[in-house]
Amino acid sequence: MATTLIKGGTVVSATGRGDADVLIDGEKIIAVLQPGSALLGTDISAVVDTVVDATGKYVIPGGIDAHTHMQLPFGGTEASDTFESGTRAAAWGGTTSIIDFAVQTYGQKIQDGLAAWHDKAAGNCAIDYGFHQIVGDVNDESLLAMRSLVDEGISSFKLFMAYPGVFYSDDAQILKAMQLSRDTGMMTMMHAENGPAIDVLAAQLIEQGKSDPFYHGVARAWEMEEEATHRAIMLAKLTGAPLYIVHVSAKQAVGQVAWARDAGQNVFAETCPQYLYMSLEDQLGATSDKYGHFEGAKFVCSTPLRSHEEGHQDAMWQALRTNDLQMVSTDHCPFCMKDQKELGLGDFRKIPNGIGSVEHRMDLMYQGVVTGKITLERWVELTSTTPARMFGLYGKKGVIAPGADGDVVVYDPNGHTSIGYGKTHHMNMDHSAWEGYEVDGHVDTVISRGKVVVNDGQYLGQKGDGQFLKRGLSQYLT
Ligand code: URP
Ligand code: ZN
Ligand code: ZN
């Protein structure tokens, strides 16, 4: 078994920081040598196989991105990152585990949808991966099949109040699925937007000749997110289901989550980097770009970006500080402009929804530390520790402690990362929605289950390094 010593760094956890050396034996952390430890500073370098010098750097648990969509069929095309390309890009960015969404399409058996997802991922991933289950067809057969998912390590499912005719569930279906969530302890994850109302507004905009990407965000008004978030919370209250709202972008939706949490309900929520940095106005596009206003398609995602005039970004950062929002995931759902986003030329409704960010989450959130919006410890908590606790991985993942997997990132606070296509970009896309973003920090070394997979910008891992993660129930259940 190879041994690795990460020496001389500052180990940062969700609750504190301190100088310590981290010793990994094989795939597991076996010691964290803190001040007071007789071994800290002693030269065991000679007896280990690999020494990583972390002097002046932060040593953090590998990032966990609990919301990705590799190879997702959507809008007549498929998300452009394969499990191979997407997990490799994630590793480059300091993420050592993802939880992707297996999809049950309408009319399909849950088991078949899940088996297809295992086929896509197995043997292809650079880092460890788990699945949530998208239930696109809640019926008696699906509800029965969902009961055995926990035994297969899939302890959460996602429902959609949006996208009628695709993944959509009505309130009756949601109620039944939430009853199962209460009975099994599985986390109900909710895409909370009022899809039927949005579709009417979108059709009316098209009739008025408003077909540019910008109108995607106009149709998906914050009222549609607030209303659906409230409805999901009330259905969860009625049934006693634990509820996790995905990709929150409206400050009013955060208000609903905070209200439910203050009342003691098991309600949780994530936001995504795009809602912390980007705004609806980005969707206006640049007339200098060859796509003109259609360049805004790069930023089309759902829930949509919100107007910078309404203060959503500040509200999101504040909620991350106050724990009204508990996590940051990417909702990584990449599409190229060519032949993919272009499907929506002349009709924003046909633009495949999604932004590619899996590579940049750790850096973008670290920039929040640099700018004083969150603390160093909160950075670790939001990007690794809470995702592990929320989705049944904690102990193995999300922490630097003896017995945990050797998933460790050495992060250089004095480094710099210029994000952009042809710079740090490894996602399988023909553009970056993050073009031009600058981060005062840098992912130096990434270790995944004891193996150095990224060092100094070099990818050293292999396809198939990543293993399927059987997850337990959320540790936040009461
Ligand atoms: O725009 C998004 N979010 N695309 C991915 C699908 C989803 O709703 O998460
Ligand atoms: Zn969604
Ligand atoms: Zn998503």
Coordinates of C-alpha atoms and ligand atoms in Angstrom, one line a residue:
M1 CA 0.0 0.0 0.0
A2 CA 1.5 3.4 -1.0
T3 CA 1.8 6.1 1.7
T4 CA 1.5 9.8 1.2
L5 CA 2.4 12.6 3.6
I6 CA 0.9 16.0 3.1
K7 CA 3.3 18.1 5.1
G8 CA 3.5 21.6 6.5
G9 CA 0.0 22.9 5.6
T10 CA -2.9 24.4 7.4
V11 CA -5.7 21.9 7.7
V12 CA -9.1 23.5 7.4
S13 CA -12.3 21.9 8.5
A14 CA -15.9 23.1 8.9
T15 CA -15.1 24.1 12.5
G16 CA -11.6 25.3 12.6
R17 CA -8.1 25.4 11.2
G18 CA -4.6 24.5 12.4
D19 CA -1.2 23.4 11.3
A20 CA -1.1 19.6 10.8
D21 CA 0.5 17.0 8.6
V22 CA -1.9 14.4 7.0
L23 CA -0.8 10.8 6.6
I24 CA -2.5 8.6 4.0
D25 CA -2.0 4.9 3.8
G26 CA -3.4 3.3 0.7
E27 CA -6.9 4.8 0.2
K28 CA -7.4 6.0 3.8
I29 CA -6.3 8.8 6.0
I30 CA -4.6 7.2 9.0
A31 CA -3.3 10.1 11.0
V32 CA -3.7 13.9 11.3
L33 CA -0.6 15.0 13.2
Q34 CA -1.5 18.2 15.0
P35 CA 0.4 20.5 17.3
G36 CA 1.1 18.5 20.5
S37 CA 1.5 15.3 18.5
A38 CA 5.0 14.0 19.1
L39 CA 5.2 13.2 15.4
L40 CA 4.3 16.6 14.0
G41 CA 7.4 18.1 12.3
T42 CA 9.4 14.9 12.7
D43 CA 10.9 13.7 9.5
I44 CA 8.8 10.7 8.5
S45 CA 9.3 11.9 4.9
A46 CA 12.0 9.3 4.3
V47 CA 9.7 6.4 5.1
V48 CA 6.7 7.4 3.0
D49 CA 6.3 6.9 -0.7
T50 CA 5.1 10.4 -1.6
V51 CA 5.5 13.8 0.2
V52 CA 3.3 16.7 -0.8
D53 CA 4.7 20.0 0.4
A54 CA 1.8 22.1 1.6
T55 CA 3.8 24.8 3.2
G56 CA 1.8 28.1 3.1
K57 CA -1.2 26.3 1.7
Y58 CA -4.6 25.1 2.9
V59 CA -5.3 21.4 3.2
I60 CA -9.0 20.7 2.8
P61 CA -11.3 17.7 2.3
G62 CA -12.0 17.1 -1.4
G63 CA -15.0 18.9 -2.8
I64 CA -18.3 17.1 -3.1
D65 CA -20.5 18.4 -5.9
A66 CA -24.0 17.0 -5.0
H67 CA -25.7 18.2 -8.2
T68 CA -24.3 17.3 -11.7
H69 CA -25.8 16.1 -14.9
M70 CA -23.3 14.2 -17.0
Q71 CA -24.8 13.0 -20.4
L72 CA -28.2 14.2 -19.4
P73 CA -30.7 13.9 -22.3
F74 CA -32.5 17.3 -22.4
G75 CA -34.2 19.4 -25.0
G76 CA -33.5 17.0 -27.9
T77 CA -29.8 16.7 -27.2
E78 CA -27.5 15.4 -24.5
A79 CA -25.4 17.3 -21.9
S80 CA -21.9 17.5 -23.5
D81 CA -19.8 16.2 -20.7
T82 CA -19.5 12.4 -20.4
F83 CA -18.8 10.9 -17.0
E84 CA -15.2 10.6 -18.2
S85 CA -14.7 14.3 -19.3
G86 CA -16.9 15.8 -16.6
T87 CA -15.3 13.9 -13.6
R88 CA -11.8 14.7 -14.9
A89 CA -12.7 18.4 -15.1
A90 CA -14.2 18.1 -11.6
A91 CA -10.9 16.7 -10.3
W92 CA -8.9 19.5 -11.9
G93 CA -11.1 21.9 -9.9
G94 CA -10.6 20.2 -6.5
T95 CA -13.8 18.1 -6.5
T96 CA -13.3 14.5 -5.6
S97 CA -16.9 13.2 -5.5
I98 CA -20.0 14.0 -7.5
I99 CA -23.6 13.0 -7.0
D100 CA -25.2 12.8 -10.5
F101 CA -28.9 12.3 -11.3
A102 CA -29.9 9.0 -12.7
V103 CA -33.0 9.6 -14.9
Q104 CA -36.3 7.7 -15.1
T105 CA -38.0 9.1 -18.2
Y106 CA -41.8 9.1 -18.7
G107 CA -43.0 5.5 -19.3
Q108 CA -39.7 4.0 -18.2
K109 CA -39.1 1.6 -15.3
I110 CA -37.0 3.2 -12.5
Q111 CA -34.7 0.1 -12.5
D112 CA -34.0 0.6 -16.3
G113 CA -33.2 4.3 -15.9
L114 CA -30.9 3.5 -13.0
A115 CA -29.2 0.6 -14.8
A116 CA -28.6 2.9 -17.8
W117 CA -26.9 5.4 -15.5
H118 CA -24.6 2.8 -14.0
D119 CA -23.7 1.8 -17.6
K120 CA -22.8 5.3 -18.5
A121 CA -20.6 5.9 -15.4
A122 CA -19.0 2.6 -14.5
G123 CA -15.4 2.4 -15.4
N124 CA -15.3 5.9 -16.8
C125 CA -15.0 8.2 -13.8
A126 CA -11.9 10.0 -12.6
I127 CA -13.3 10.5 -9.1
D128 CA -15.9 8.8 -6.9
Y129 CA -19.6 9.2 -7.9
G130 CA -23.0 8.5 -6.5
F131 CA -26.5 8.9 -7.8
H132 CA -29.7 10.6 -6.9
Q133 CA -32.8 9.3 -8.8
I134 CA -34.8 11.6 -10.9
V135 CA -38.4 10.2 -10.9
G136 CA -40.0 11.4 -14.1
D137 CA -43.0 9.2 -13.9
V138 CA -44.5 8.8 -10.4
N139 CA -46.9 5.9 -10.5
D140 CA -47.7 2.8 -8.4
E141 CA -44.9 0.8 -10.0
S142 CA -42.3 3.6 -9.6
L143 CA -43.3 4.1 -6.0
L144 CA -42.7 0.4 -5.3
A145 CA -39.4 0.4 -7.1
M146 CA -38.3 3.5 -5.2
R147 CA -38.6 1.6 -1.9
S148 CA -35.5 -0.6 -2.8
L149 CA -33.3 2.3 -3.8
V150 CA -31.9 2.9 -0.3
D151 CA -30.5 -0.6 -0.3
E152 CA -28.8 0.2 -3.5
G153 CA -27.1 3.3 -2.0
I154 CA -29.5 5.8 -3.5
S155 CA -31.0 7.7 -0.7
S156 CA -32.5 10.7 -2.4
F157 CA -34.8 11.4 -5.4
K158 CA -35.6 14.5 -7.4
L159 CA -39.0 15.6 -8.6
F160 CA -39.8 18.4 -10.9
M161 CA -42.6 21.0 -10.5
A162 CA -41.3 22.4 -13.9
Y163 CA -41.1 21.0 -17.4
P164 CA -44.6 19.7 -18.1
G165 CA -44.5 16.8 -20.6
V166 CA -40.9 16.0 -19.7
F167 CA -40.1 15.3 -16.0
Y168 CA -43.0 17.1 -14.4
S169 CA -45.0 15.8 -11.4
D170 CA -48.3 17.2 -10.4
D171 CA -49.2 17.8 -6.7
A172 CA -50.9 14.4 -6.4
Q173 CA -47.8 12.6 -7.6
I174 CA -45.6 14.8 -5.3
L175 CA -47.8 14.0 -2.3
K176 CA -47.5 10.2 -2.9
A177 CA -43.7 10.4 -3.4
M178 CA -43.3 12.5 -0.3
Q179 CA -45.2 10.0 1.7
L180 CA -42.7 7.4 0.6
S181 CA -39.9 9.9 1.5
R182 CA -41.3 10.1 5.0
D183 CA -41.6 6.3 5.3
T184 CA -38.1 5.5 4.0
G185 CA -36.1 8.5 5.1
M186 CA -35.1 9.2 1.5
M187 CA -34.6 12.9 0.8
T188 CA -37.1 14.5 -1.5
M189 CA -35.2 16.9 -3.8
M190 CA -37.3 19.4 -5.6
H191 CA -37.0 21.5 -8.7
A192 CA -39.4 24.2 -7.5
E193 CA -40.8 26.3 -10.3
N194 CA -44.4 26.5 -11.4
G195 CA -43.9 24.8 -14.8
P196 CA -47.5 25.0 -16.2
A197 CA -47.7 28.8 -15.5
I198 CA -44.2 29.3 -16.9
D199 CA -45.1 27.6 -20.1
V200 CA -48.1 29.9 -20.6
L201 CA -46.0 33.0 -20.0
A202 CA -43.3 31.7 -22.3
A203 CA -45.8 31.0 -25.1
Q204 CA -47.2 34.5 -24.8
L205 CA -43.7 36.0 -25.0
I206 CA -43.0 34.0 -28.2
E207 CA -46.3 35.2 -29.7
Q208 CA -45.2 38.8 -29.0
G209 CA -42.0 38.1 -31.0
K210 CA -39.8 38.0 -27.8
S211 CA -37.8 35.0 -28.7
D212 CA -34.2 36.0 -27.4
P213 CA -32.6 34.0 -24.5
F214 CA -33.3 37.0 -22.2
Y215 CA -37.0 36.1 -22.2
H216 CA -36.3 32.7 -20.7
G217 CA -35.6 34.6 -17.5
V218 CA -38.6 36.8 -17.9
A219 CA -41.0 33.9 -18.3
R220 CA -39.5 32.1 -15.3
A221 CA -40.3 35.0 -12.9
W222 CA -39.2 34.8 -9.3
E223 CA -42.9 34.5 -8.3
M224 CA -43.0 31.1 -10.0
E225 CA -40.1 29.9 -7.9
E226 CA -41.4 31.4 -4.6
E227 CA -44.8 29.9 -5.2
A228 CA -43.5 26.4 -6.0
T229 CA -41.0 26.5 -3.1
H230 CA -43.9 27.3 -0.8
R231 CA -46.1 24.6 -2.2
A232 CA -43.3 22.0 -1.9
I233 CA -42.7 23.1 1.7
M234 CA -46.4 22.8 2.6
L235 CA -46.7 19.3 1.0
A236 CA -43.5 18.2 2.9
K237 CA -45.0 19.6 6.1
L238 CA -48.3 17.7 5.5
T239 CA -46.5 14.4 4.8
G240 CA -43.5 14.8 7.1
A241 CA -41.0 14.3 4.3
P242 CA -37.5 15.8 4.5
L243 CA -37.2 18.3 1.6
Y244 CA -34.2 19.7 -0.2
I245 CA -34.8 22.5 -2.7
V246 CA -32.3 22.4 -5.5
H247 CA -30.7 25.4 -7.4
V248 CA -32.4 28.2 -5.5
S249 CA -31.9 31.6 -7.3
A250 CA -34.7 33.9 -6.0
K251 CA -34.3 35.7 -2.6
Q252 CA -38.0 35.1 -2.1
A253 CA -37.5 31.4 -2.4
V254 CA -34.7 31.6 0.2
G255 CA -37.3 33.4 2.4
Q256 CA -39.6 30.5 2.2
V257 CA -36.8 28.0 3.1
A258 CA -35.8 30.2 6.0
W259 CA -39.4 30.4 7.2
A260 CA -39.9 26.7 7.1
R261 CA -36.5 26.0 8.9
D262 CA -37.3 28.6 11.6
A263 CA -40.6 26.7 12.2
G264 CA -38.5 23.5 12.7
Q265 CA -39.3 21.8 9.5
N266 CA -36.7 19.5 7.9
V267 CA -36.2 21.7 4.9
F268 CA -32.8 22.3 3.2
A269 CA -31.6 24.1 0.1
E270 CA -28.6 24.7 -2.1
T271 CA -27.7 27.5 -4.4
C272 CA -25.2 27.4 -7.2
P273 CA -22.2 29.6 -8.2
Q274 CA -24.1 31.1 -11.2
Y275 CA -26.7 32.6 -8.8
L276 CA -23.9 34.2 -6.7
Y277 CA -22.1 35.8 -9.6
M278 CA -24.3 36.0 -12.7
S279 CA -27.5 37.9 -13.4
L280 CA -30.4 37.9 -15.9
E281 CA -28.8 40.9 -17.7
D282 CA -25.9 38.5 -18.8
Q283 CA -28.6 36.8 -20.9
L284 CA -28.9 40.0 -23.0
G285 CA -25.8 38.8 -24.8
A286 CA -23.1 40.9 -26.4
T287 CA -23.7 42.4 -29.8
S288 CA -19.9 42.1 -30.5
D289 CA -20.2 38.3 -30.3
K290 CA -21.1 36.4 -33.5
Y291 CA -24.3 35.2 -31.8
G292 CA -25.4 38.8 -31.0
H293 CA -28.2 38.7 -28.4
F294 CA -28.3 34.9 -28.8
E295 CA -25.0 34.8 -26.9
G296 CA -27.2 35.0 -23.8
A297 CA -28.1 31.3 -24.5
K298 CA -24.8 30.5 -22.7
F299 CA -26.4 31.6 -19.5
V300 CA -29.8 29.9 -19.9
C301 CA -30.5 27.6 -17.0
S302 CA -33.4 26.8 -14.7
T303 CA -34.1 28.2 -12.2
P304 CA -32.9 31.2 -14.2
L305 CA -30.4 34.0 -13.4
R306 CA -32.1 36.8 -11.6
S307 CA -32.0 40.6 -12.3
H308 CA -29.1 42.3 -10.6
E309 CA -31.4 45.1 -9.7
E310 CA -33.4 43.0 -7.3
G311 CA -30.6 42.1 -4.9
H312 CA -30.7 38.3 -5.2
Q313 CA -27.0 37.7 -5.3
D314 CA -26.4 39.6 -2.0
A315 CA -29.3 37.7 -0.5
M316 CA -27.8 34.3 -1.6
W317 CA -24.4 35.2 0.0
Q318 CA -26.1 36.3 3.2
A319 CA -28.2 33.1 3.3
L320 CA -25.0 31.1 3.0
R321 CA -23.6 32.9 6.0
T322 CA -26.7 32.5 8.1
N323 CA -27.3 28.9 7.1
D324 CA -30.7 29.6 5.5
L325 CA -28.9 27.9 2.6
Q326 CA -26.7 25.0 3.5
M327 CA -24.8 24.0 0.4
V328 CA -23.4 25.1 -2.9
S329 CA -23.6 22.6 -5.8
T330 CA -23.0 23.4 -9.5
D331 CA -26.1 21.9 -11.3
H332 CA -23.4 21.2 -13.9
C333 CA -25.3 20.7 -17.1
P334 CA -23.1 21.7 -20.0
F335 CA -24.2 22.2 -23.6
C336 CA -22.1 23.6 -26.5
M337 CA -23.4 26.6 -28.4
K338 CA -22.9 24.8 -31.7
D339 CA -25.7 22.4 -32.5
Q340 CA -26.9 22.4 -28.9
K341 CA -27.8 25.8 -27.5
E342 CA -28.3 26.8 -31.2
L343 CA -31.4 24.6 -31.2
G344 CA -33.1 27.6 -29.5
L345 CA -32.2 30.2 -32.2
G346 CA -35.5 32.0 -32.8
D347 CA -37.3 30.4 -29.8
F348 CA -35.7 30.6 -26.3
R349 CA -37.9 27.7 -25.2
K350 CA -35.8 25.3 -27.2
I351 CA -32.4 26.3 -25.7
P352 CA -31.2 23.3 -23.7
N353 CA -31.1 24.5 -20.1
G354 CA -27.8 24.4 -18.2
I355 CA -24.4 25.9 -17.4
G356 CA -21.1 24.0 -17.0
S357 CA -19.4 24.8 -13.7
V358 CA -18.1 21.5 -12.2
E359 CA -14.5 22.6 -12.6
H360 CA -14.9 26.0 -11.0
R361 CA -17.0 25.6 -7.9
M362 CA -14.2 25.3 -5.4
D363 CA -12.4 28.4 -6.9
L364 CA -15.5 30.5 -7.2
M365 CA -16.5 29.8 -3.6
Y366 CA -13.0 30.5 -2.4
Q367 CA -13.3 33.9 -4.0
G368 CA -16.1 34.4 -1.5
V369 CA -13.5 33.9 1.2
V370 CA -11.2 36.4 -0.4
T371 CA -13.9 39.0 -0.6
G372 CA -15.0 38.4 3.0
K373 CA -18.4 37.0 2.1
I374 CA -17.8 33.7 3.9
T375 CA -15.1 32.4 6.2
L376 CA -12.5 29.8 5.3
E377 CA -14.3 27.2 7.5
R378 CA -17.7 28.0 5.9
W379 CA -16.1 27.4 2.4
V380 CA -15.2 23.9 3.5
E381 CA -18.5 23.3 5.1
L382 CA -20.6 24.5 2.1
T383 CA -18.5 22.6 -0.5
S384 CA -17.6 19.4 1.2
T385 CA -18.7 18.7 4.8
T386 CA -22.4 19.6 4.5
P387 CA -22.8 17.8 1.2
A388 CA -21.4 14.7 2.8
R389 CA -23.7 15.0 5.8
M390 CA -26.7 15.9 3.7
F391 CA -26.4 12.9 1.4
G392 CA -25.1 10.1 3.6
L393 CA -21.4 10.2 2.9
Y394 CA -20.0 11.8 6.0
G395 CA -17.1 10.0 7.8
K396 CA -15.9 8.5 4.5
K397 CA -16.1 11.8 2.7
G398 CA -16.2 15.5 3.8
V399 CA -13.7 15.4 6.5
I400 CA -9.9 15.0 7.1
A401 CA -9.8 12.5 9.9
P402 CA -8.4 9.0 10.5
G403 CA -10.6 6.5 8.8
A404 CA -11.8 8.9 6.1
D405 CA -11.0 8.3 2.5
G406 CA -7.8 10.0 1.4
D407 CA -9.7 12.7 -0.6
V408 CA -7.6 15.9 0.0
V409 CA -7.0 19.1 -1.8
V410 CA -4.0 21.3 -1.3
Y411 CA -5.2 24.9 -2.1
D412 CA -2.8 27.8 -2.6
P413 CA -4.3 31.1 -1.3
N414 CA -1.4 32.9 -3.0
G415 CA -2.0 31.3 -6.3
H416 CA -4.2 32.7 -9.0
T417 CA -6.8 31.2 -11.4
S418 CA -7.9 32.8 -14.6
I419 CA -11.0 31.1 -15.7
G420 CA -11.8 30.8 -19.3
Y421 CA -11.8 28.8 -22.5
G422 CA -8.3 27.8 -23.5
K423 CA -7.1 28.7 -20.0
T424 CA -8.3 26.5 -17.2
H425 CA -11.1 24.9 -19.2
H426 CA -11.3 21.1 -19.3
M427 CA -15.1 20.7 -19.5
N428 CA -16.4 19.3 -22.9
M429 CA -17.9 22.6 -24.1
D430 CA -17.1 25.0 -26.9
H431 CA -17.3 28.1 -24.6
S432 CA -17.2 29.0 -20.9
A433 CA -20.0 30.9 -19.2
W434 CA -17.3 31.9 -16.7
E435 CA -15.0 33.5 -19.3
G436 CA -12.9 36.2 -17.7
Y437 CA -13.6 35.4 -14.0
E438 CA -10.4 35.8 -11.9
V439 CA -9.9 34.0 -8.6
D440 CA -7.2 34.8 -6.0
G441 CA -6.4 31.2 -5.2
H442 CA -5.4 28.0 -6.9
V443 CA -6.0 24.2 -6.7
D444 CA -2.5 22.8 -6.5
T445 CA -2.8 19.1 -5.7
V446 CA -5.8 16.8 -5.7
I447 CA -5.7 13.5 -4.0
S448 CA -8.5 11.0 -4.5
R449 CA -8.6 7.9 -2.3
G450 CA -4.9 8.2 -1.7
K451 CA -3.9 8.7 -5.3
V452 CA -2.5 12.1 -6.5
V453 CA -4.8 12.7 -9.5
V454 CA -3.9 16.4 -10.2
N455 CA -0.6 18.1 -9.4
D456 CA 0.4 21.5 -10.6
G457 CA -2.1 21.6 -13.4
Q458 CA -1.2 18.1 -14.6
Y459 CA -3.8 15.3 -14.6
L460 CA -2.2 12.2 -13.3
G461 CA -5.3 10.0 -12.8
Q462 CA -7.0 7.5 -15.1
K463 CA -10.4 6.7 -16.4
G464 CA -12.0 4.3 -14.0
D465 CA -10.2 5.5 -10.8
G466 CA -13.6 6.6 -9.5
Q467 CA -15.9 4.2 -7.7
F468 CA -19.6 4.1 -7.2
L469 CA -20.6 5.5 -3.8
K470 CA -23.4 3.7 -1.9
R471 CA -24.8 6.4 0.2
G472 CA -26.7 6.2 3.5
L473 CA -29.6 8.3 4.7
S474 CA -29.0 12.0 5.3
Q475 CA -27.5 12.8 8.7
Y476 CA -29.8 15.8 9.0
L477 CA -32.9 13.7 9.5
T478 CA -34.6 13.9 12.8
Ligands
URP1 O1 -30.8 24.4 -16.2 C1 -30.7 23.4 -15.5 N1 -30.8 23.4 -14.3 N2 -30.5 22.2 -16.2 C2 -30.4 20.9 -15.6 C3 -31.7 20.3 -15.2 C4 -32.2 20.7 -13.9 O2 -33.3 21.2 -13.8 O3 -31.5 20.6 -12.9
ZN2 ZN -33.7 21.2 -11.7
ZN3 ZN -30.0 20.0 -12.1

